[in-house]
Amino acid sequence: MPRTEPRVRRLAAGLPAVAAAAVYGWAHWCLAGPASPPTAVAWLGAVLLLVGACVAYGVLVGGSGSVFGGLLLALALLLTVTAADQTASRPATASCVVREVHTRLQGSLGEGAPSQKTVYRLTLDCPGGYPGELKDDRAVAAVGEEVKVAYDPRRRASPAPEAETSPWRAALCAVLLLAASTVIAGRRPGPATRPRPGFTPG
């Protein structure tokens, strides 16, 4: 049994990187592939990958570390999807007028997770009726002002302010969280490999 411990640790430590690569590949294909699946299928696939990765992480790592590391992994995978979305092509632009601005406070998920932030949802009047809204973590324009929006006519990638679709911040945060979850996984043996109290191998 002790010989299996290094193998389990390696599997657990390698899981975050493999999961991130799988999630990014799926999201990139759904957003920029030549024959992307329907939106419902794309979301279902992303959810299954995320949940499956977190469950596998919890089984391999075990203990309290699996909870904190699994949370970091989930956040990293969500940021990976964000990075994929921001790298997707938005070849069209539109000059839109802001009709309404709504705000929502997005709370933190605990210690070590990103702090709470305000999410802004702008309702837009655009030529042709699309895009109808724009979400951002800052107020890009006030009611009545005009904002230039880059969007995908195929409506796969979410609209974004023109020239503000850099994936680097999301990618960097994802890498840091993946590194933290990898360190946690590498330092903790899997639940099946821990010796039972009072048990001495013969």
mmCIF file of N, CA and C in Angstrom, residues 21-96:
data_model
loop_
_atom_site.group_PDB
_atom_site.id
_atom_site.type_symbol
_atom_site.label_atom_id
_atom_site.label_comp_id
_atom_site.label_asym_id
_atom_site.label_seq_id
_atom_site.Cartn_x
_atom_site.Cartn_y
_atom_site.Cartn_z
ATOM 1 N N ALA A 21 -6.401 22.326 -18.945
ATOM 2 C CA ALA A 21 -6.201 22.150 -20.383
ATOM 3 C C ALA A 21 -7.471 21.631 -21.052
ATOM 4 N N ALA A 22 -8.145 20.682 -20.388
ATOM 5 C CA ALA A 22 -9.377 20.130 -20.953
ATOM 6 C C ALA A 22 -10.481 21.184 -21.015
ATOM 7 N N VAL A 23 -10.627 21.952 -19.929
ATOM 8 C CA VAL A 23 -11.663 22.987 -19.888
ATOM 9 C C VAL A 23 -11.379 24.072 -20.923
ATOM 10 N N TYR A 24 -10.117 24.497 -21.025
ATOM 11 C CA TYR A 24 -9.788 25.528 -22.010
ATOM 12 C C TYR A 24 -10.031 25.020 -23.429
ATOM 13 N N GLY A 25 -9.620 23.781 -23.696
ATOM 14 C CA GLY A 25 -9.829 23.223 -25.022
ATOM 15 C C GLY A 25 -11.305 23.148 -25.386
ATOM 16 N N TRP A 26 -12.118 22.707 -24.431
ATOM 17 C CA TRP A 26 -13.558 22.624 -24.676
ATOM 18 C C TRP A 26 -14.156 24.007 -24.909
ATOM 19 N N ALA A 27 -13.807 24.965 -24.027
ATOM 20 C CA ALA A 27 -14.362 26.313 -24.148
ATOM 21 C C ALA A 27 -13.916 26.981 -25.446
ATOM 22 N N HIS A 28 -12.651 26.800 -25.806
ATOM 23 C CA HIS A 28 -12.148 27.419 -27.035
ATOM 24 C C HIS A 28 -12.858 26.838 -28.260
ATOM 25 N N TRP A 29 -13.066 25.527 -28.255
ATOM 26 C CA TRP A 29 -13.770 24.905 -29.383
ATOM 27 C C TRP A 29 -15.208 25.402 -29.469
ATOM 28 N N CYS A 30 -15.871 25.506 -28.311
ATOM 29 C CA CYS A 30 -17.265 25.969 -28.296
ATOM 30 C C CYS A 30 -17.385 27.418 -28.754
ATOM 31 N N LEU A 31 -16.374 28.241 -28.433
ATOM 32 C CA LEU A 31 -16.452 29.664 -28.742
ATOM 33 C C LEU A 31 -15.872 30.017 -30.110
ATOM 34 N N ALA A 32 -14.894 29.244 -30.567
ATOM 35 C CA ALA A 32 -14.199 29.629 -31.797
ATOM 36 C C ALA A 32 -14.071 28.514 -32.815
ATOM 37 N N GLY A 33 -14.573 27.340 -32.509
ATOM 38 C CA GLY A 33 -14.457 26.226 -33.442
ATOM 39 C C GLY A 33 -15.317 26.425 -34.675
ATOM 40 N N PRO A 34 -14.945 25.801 -35.784
ATOM 41 C CA PRO A 34 -15.717 25.957 -37.022
ATOM 42 C C PRO A 34 -17.097 25.302 -36.955
ATOM 43 N N ALA A 35 -17.251 24.312 -36.083
ATOM 44 C CA ALA A 35 -18.550 23.632 -35.950
ATOM 45 C C ALA A 35 -18.846 23.447 -34.467
ATOM 46 N N SER A 36 -19.134 24.549 -33.799
ATOM 47 C CA SER A 36 -19.357 24.520 -32.358
ATOM 48 C C SER A 36 -20.696 23.882 -32.009
ATOM 49 N N PRO A 37 -20.794 23.272 -30.817
ATOM 50 C CA PRO A 37 -22.061 22.668 -30.398
ATOM 51 C C PRO A 37 -23.064 23.735 -29.989
ATOM 52 N N PRO A 38 -24.332 23.372 -29.841
ATOM 53 C CA PRO A 38 -25.326 24.329 -29.341
ATOM 54 C C PRO A 38 -24.934 24.843 -27.954
ATOM 55 N N THR A 39 -25.459 26.012 -27.595
ATOM 56 C CA THR A 39 -25.102 26.646 -26.328
ATOM 57 C C THR A 39 -25.380 25.739 -25.144
ATOM 58 N N ALA A 40 -26.535 25.059 -25.137
ATOM 59 C CA ALA A 40 -26.879 24.185 -24.014
ATOM 60 C C ALA A 40 -25.870 23.051 -23.865
ATOM 61 N N VAL A 41 -25.445 22.485 -24.982
ATOM 62 C CA VAL A 41 -24.454 21.404 -24.942
ATOM 63 C C VAL A 41 -23.102 21.940 -24.470
ATOM 64 N N ALA A 42 -22.744 23.140 -24.925
ATOM 65 C CA ALA A 42 -21.473 23.742 -24.520
ATOM 66 C C ALA A 42 -21.429 23.949 -23.009
ATOM 67 N N TRP A 43 -22.502 24.502 -22.449
ATOM 68 C CA TRP A 43 -22.558 24.732 -21.003
ATOM 69 C C TRP A 43 -22.566 23.423 -20.231
ATOM 70 N N LEU A 44 -23.325 22.435 -20.728
ATOM 71 C CA LEU A 44 -23.384 21.143 -20.055
ATOM 72 C C LEU A 44 -22.003 20.488 -20.016
ATOM 73 N N GLY A 45 -21.293 20.535 -21.137
ATOM 74 C CA GLY A 45 -19.950 19.970 -21.175
ATOM 75 C C GLY A 45 -19.009 20.664 -20.215
ATOM 76 N N ALA A 46 -19.086 21.999 -20.149
ATOM 77 C CA ALA A 46 -18.218 22.750 -19.246
ATOM 78 C C ALA A 46 -18.516 22.410 -17.784
ATOM 79 N N VAL A 47 -19.807 22.322 -17.440
ATOM 80 C CA VAL A 47 -20.191 21.991 -16.062
ATOM 81 C C VAL A 47 -19.721 20.589 -15.688
ATOM 82 N N LEU A 48 -19.890 19.636 -16.595
ATOM 83 C CA LEU A 48 -19.462 18.260 -16.318
ATOM 84 C C LEU A 48 -17.952 18.181 -16.124
ATOM 85 N N LEU A 49 -17.192 18.897 -16.941
ATOM 86 C CA LEU A 49 -15.745 18.903 -16.788
ATOM 87 C C LEU A 49 -15.342 19.513 -15.459
ATOM 88 N N LEU A 50 -15.971 20.629 -15.093
ATOM 89 C CA LEU A 50 -15.621 21.311 -13.853
ATOM 90 C C LEU A 50 -15.971 20.457 -12.641
ATOM 91 N N VAL A 51 -17.192 19.943 -12.610
ATOM 92 C CA VAL A 51 -17.622 19.123 -11.469
ATOM 93 C C VAL A 51 -16.801 17.845 -11.394
ATOM 94 N N GLY A 52 -16.573 17.211 -12.539
ATOM 95 C CA GLY A 52 -15.792 15.981 -12.545
ATOM 96 C C GLY A 52 -14.384 16.195 -12.036
ATOM 97 N N ALA A 53 -13.756 17.305 -12.431
ATOM 98 C CA ALA A 53 -12.397 17.595 -11.979
ATOM 99 C C ALA A 53 -12.364 17.827 -10.476
ATOM 100 N N CYS A 54 -13.328 18.560 -9.949
ATOM 101 C CA CYS A 54 -13.355 18.848 -8.514
ATOM 102 C C CYS A 54 -13.636 17.591 -7.692
ATOM 103 N N VAL A 55 -14.523 16.726 -8.176
ATOM 104 C CA VAL A 55 -14.811 15.476 -7.482
ATOM 105 C C VAL A 55 -13.574 14.580 -7.474
ATOM 106 N N ALA A 56 -12.911 14.466 -8.629
ATOM 107 C CA ALA A 56 -11.703 13.649 -8.706
ATOM 108 C C ALA A 56 -10.611 14.205 -7.792
ATOM 109 N N TYR A 57 -10.510 15.523 -7.727
ATOM 110 C CA TYR A 57 -9.527 16.161 -6.847
ATOM 111 C C TYR A 57 -9.818 15.812 -5.389
ATOM 112 N N GLY A 58 -11.090 15.896 -5.011
ATOM 113 C CA GLY A 58 -11.456 15.582 -3.632
ATOM 114 C C GLY A 58 -11.155 14.140 -3.270
ATOM 115 N N VAL A 59 -11.408 13.213 -4.193
ATOM 116 C CA VAL A 59 -11.151 11.792 -3.929
ATOM 117 C C VAL A 59 -9.658 11.522 -3.804
ATOM 118 N N LEU A 60 -8.865 12.121 -4.693
ATOM 119 C CA LEU A 60 -7.427 11.867 -4.689
ATOM 120 C C LEU A 60 -6.713 12.529 -3.516
ATOM 121 N N VAL A 61 -7.125 13.734 -3.169
ATOM 122 C CA VAL A 61 -6.433 14.482 -2.117
ATOM 123 C C VAL A 61 -6.937 14.081 -0.737
ATOM 124 N N GLY A 62 -8.264 14.085 -0.550
ATOM 125 C CA GLY A 62 -8.843 13.706 0.722
ATOM 126 C C GLY A 62 -8.582 14.726 1.824
ATOM 127 N N GLY A 63 -9.307 14.577 2.931
ATOM 128 C CA GLY A 63 -9.111 15.454 4.081
ATOM 129 C C GLY A 63 -9.563 16.879 3.843
ATOM 130 N N SER A 64 -9.193 17.753 4.789
ATOM 131 C CA SER A 64 -9.610 19.153 4.690
ATOM 132 C C SER A 64 -8.931 19.862 3.525
ATOM 133 N N GLY A 65 -7.751 19.383 3.135
ATOM 134 C CA GLY A 65 -7.059 20.014 2.014
ATOM 135 C C GLY A 65 -7.827 19.905 0.724
ATOM 136 N N SER A 66 -8.620 18.835 0.583
ATOM 137 C CA SER A 66 -9.385 18.657 -0.653
ATOM 138 C C SER A 66 -10.465 19.724 -0.793
ATOM 139 N N VAL A 67 -10.978 20.214 0.334
ATOM 140 C CA VAL A 67 -12.033 21.236 0.283
ATOM 141 C C VAL A 67 -11.454 22.562 -0.199
ATOM 142 N N PHE A 68 -10.383 22.995 0.448
ATOM 143 C CA PHE A 68 -9.775 24.277 0.080
ATOM 144 C C PHE A 68 -9.148 24.198 -1.311
ATOM 145 N N GLY A 69 -8.417 23.110 -1.569
ATOM 146 C CA GLY A 69 -7.801 22.950 -2.884
ATOM 147 C C GLY A 69 -8.828 22.810 -3.987
ATOM 148 N N GLY A 70 -9.941 22.103 -3.681
ATOM 149 C CA GLY A 70 -11.005 21.960 -4.667
ATOM 150 C C GLY A 70 -11.670 23.285 -4.991
ATOM 151 N N LEU A 71 -11.817 24.145 -3.968
ATOM 152 C CA LEU A 71 -12.383 25.476 -4.198
ATOM 153 C C LEU A 71 -11.467 26.297 -5.101
ATOM 154 N N LEU A 72 -10.152 26.246 -4.821
ATOM 155 C CA LEU A 72 -9.196 26.967 -5.662
ATOM 156 C C LEU A 72 -9.225 26.433 -7.091
ATOM 157 N N LEU A 73 -9.346 25.117 -7.221
ATOM 158 C CA LEU A 73 -9.403 24.509 -8.557
ATOM 159 C C LEU A 73 -10.651 24.960 -9.311
ATOM 160 N N ALA A 74 -11.788 24.988 -8.628
ATOM 161 C CA ALA A 74 -13.031 25.421 -9.276
ATOM 162 C C ALA A 74 -12.914 26.864 -9.767
ATOM 163 N N LEU A 75 -12.364 27.741 -8.921
ATOM 164 C CA LEU A 75 -12.187 29.143 -9.319
ATOM 165 C C LEU A 75 -11.225 29.247 -10.504
ATOM 166 N N ALA A 76 -10.156 28.442 -10.477
ATOM 167 C CA ALA A 76 -9.190 28.476 -11.572
ATOM 168 C C ALA A 76 -9.831 28.036 -12.883
ATOM 169 N N LEU A 77 -10.682 27.023 -12.831
ATOM 170 C CA LEU A 77 -11.330 26.539 -14.052
ATOM 171 C C LEU A 77 -12.335 27.561 -14.586
ATOM 172 N N LEU A 78 -13.025 28.252 -13.694
ATOM 173 C CA LEU A 78 -13.937 29.320 -14.137
ATOM 174 C C LEU A 78 -13.162 30.450 -14.812
ATOM 175 N N LEU A 79 -11.999 30.798 -14.238
ATOM 176 C CA LEU A 79 -11.161 31.824 -14.853
ATOM 177 C C LEU A 79 -10.582 31.338 -16.181
ATOM 178 N N THR A 80 -10.356 30.040 -16.298
ATOM 179 C CA THR A 80 -9.891 29.473 -17.559
ATOM 180 C C THR A 80 -10.945 29.654 -18.649
ATOM 181 N N VAL A 81 -12.208 29.438 -18.285
ATOM 182 C CA VAL A 81 -13.301 29.680 -19.232
ATOM 183 C C VAL A 81 -13.346 31.158 -19.617
ATOM 184 N N THR A 82 -13.149 32.038 -18.633
ATOM 185 C CA THR A 82 -13.129 33.475 -18.910
ATOM 186 C C THR A 82 -12.013 33.832 -19.886
ATOM 187 N N ALA A 83 -10.829 33.256 -19.665
ATOM 188 C CA ALA A 83 -9.707 33.522 -20.573
ATOM 189 C C ALA A 83 -10.012 33.036 -21.979
ATOM 190 N N ALA A 84 -10.633 31.860 -22.087
ATOM 191 C CA ALA A 84 -11.007 31.344 -23.399
ATOM 192 C C ALA A 84 -12.024 32.262 -24.075
ATOM 193 N N ASP A 85 -12.970 32.766 -23.296
ATOM 194 C CA ASP A 85 -13.977 33.683 -23.840
ATOM 195 C C ASP A 85 -13.319 34.964 -24.345
ATOM 196 N N GLN A 86 -12.323 35.460 -23.606
ATOM 197 C CA GLN A 86 -11.697 36.725 -23.983
ATOM 198 C C GLN A 86 -10.737 36.582 -25.158
ATOM 199 N N THR A 87 -10.301 35.360 -25.437
ATOM 200 C CA THR A 87 -9.454 35.165 -26.610
ATOM 201 C C THR A 87 -10.277 34.878 -27.874
ATOM 202 N N ALA A 88 -11.570 34.632 -27.690
ATOM 203 C CA ALA A 88 -12.426 34.336 -28.845
ATOM 204 C C ALA A 88 -12.563 35.574 -29.730
ATOM 205 N N SER A 89 -12.735 35.338 -31.006
ATOM 206 C CA SER A 89 -12.828 36.426 -31.978
ATOM 207 C C SER A 89 -14.154 37.166 -31.855
ATOM 208 N N ARG A 90 -14.075 38.491 -31.863
ATOM 209 C CA ARG A 90 -15.257 39.362 -31.911
ATOM 210 C C ARG A 90 -15.050 40.332 -33.061
ATOM 211 N N PRO A 91 -15.312 39.892 -34.289
ATOM 212 C CA PRO A 91 -14.937 40.677 -35.472
ATOM 213 C C PRO A 91 -15.814 41.892 -35.739
ATOM 214 N N ALA A 92 -16.989 41.956 -35.133
ATOM 215 C CA ALA A 92 -17.907 43.068 -35.419
ATOM 216 C C ALA A 92 -17.931 44.058 -34.256
ATOM 217 N N THR A 93 -18.213 45.305 -34.570
ATOM 218 C CA THR A 93 -18.345 46.342 -33.536
ATOM 219 C C THR A 93 -19.626 47.124 -33.765
ATOM 220 N N ALA A 94 -20.130 47.686 -32.691
ATOM 221 C CA ALA A 94 -21.346 48.497 -32.777
ATOM 222 C C ALA A 94 -21.251 49.650 -31.791
ATOM 223 N N SER A 95 -21.781 50.784 -32.187
ATOM 224 C CA SER A 95 -21.869 51.936 -31.287
ATOM 225 C C SER A 95 -23.247 51.911 -30.644
ATOM 226 N N CYS A 96 -23.289 51.696 -29.353
ATOM 227 C CA CYS A 96 -24.551 51.505 -28.640
ATOM 228 C C CYS A 96 -24.736 52.579 -27.579
#
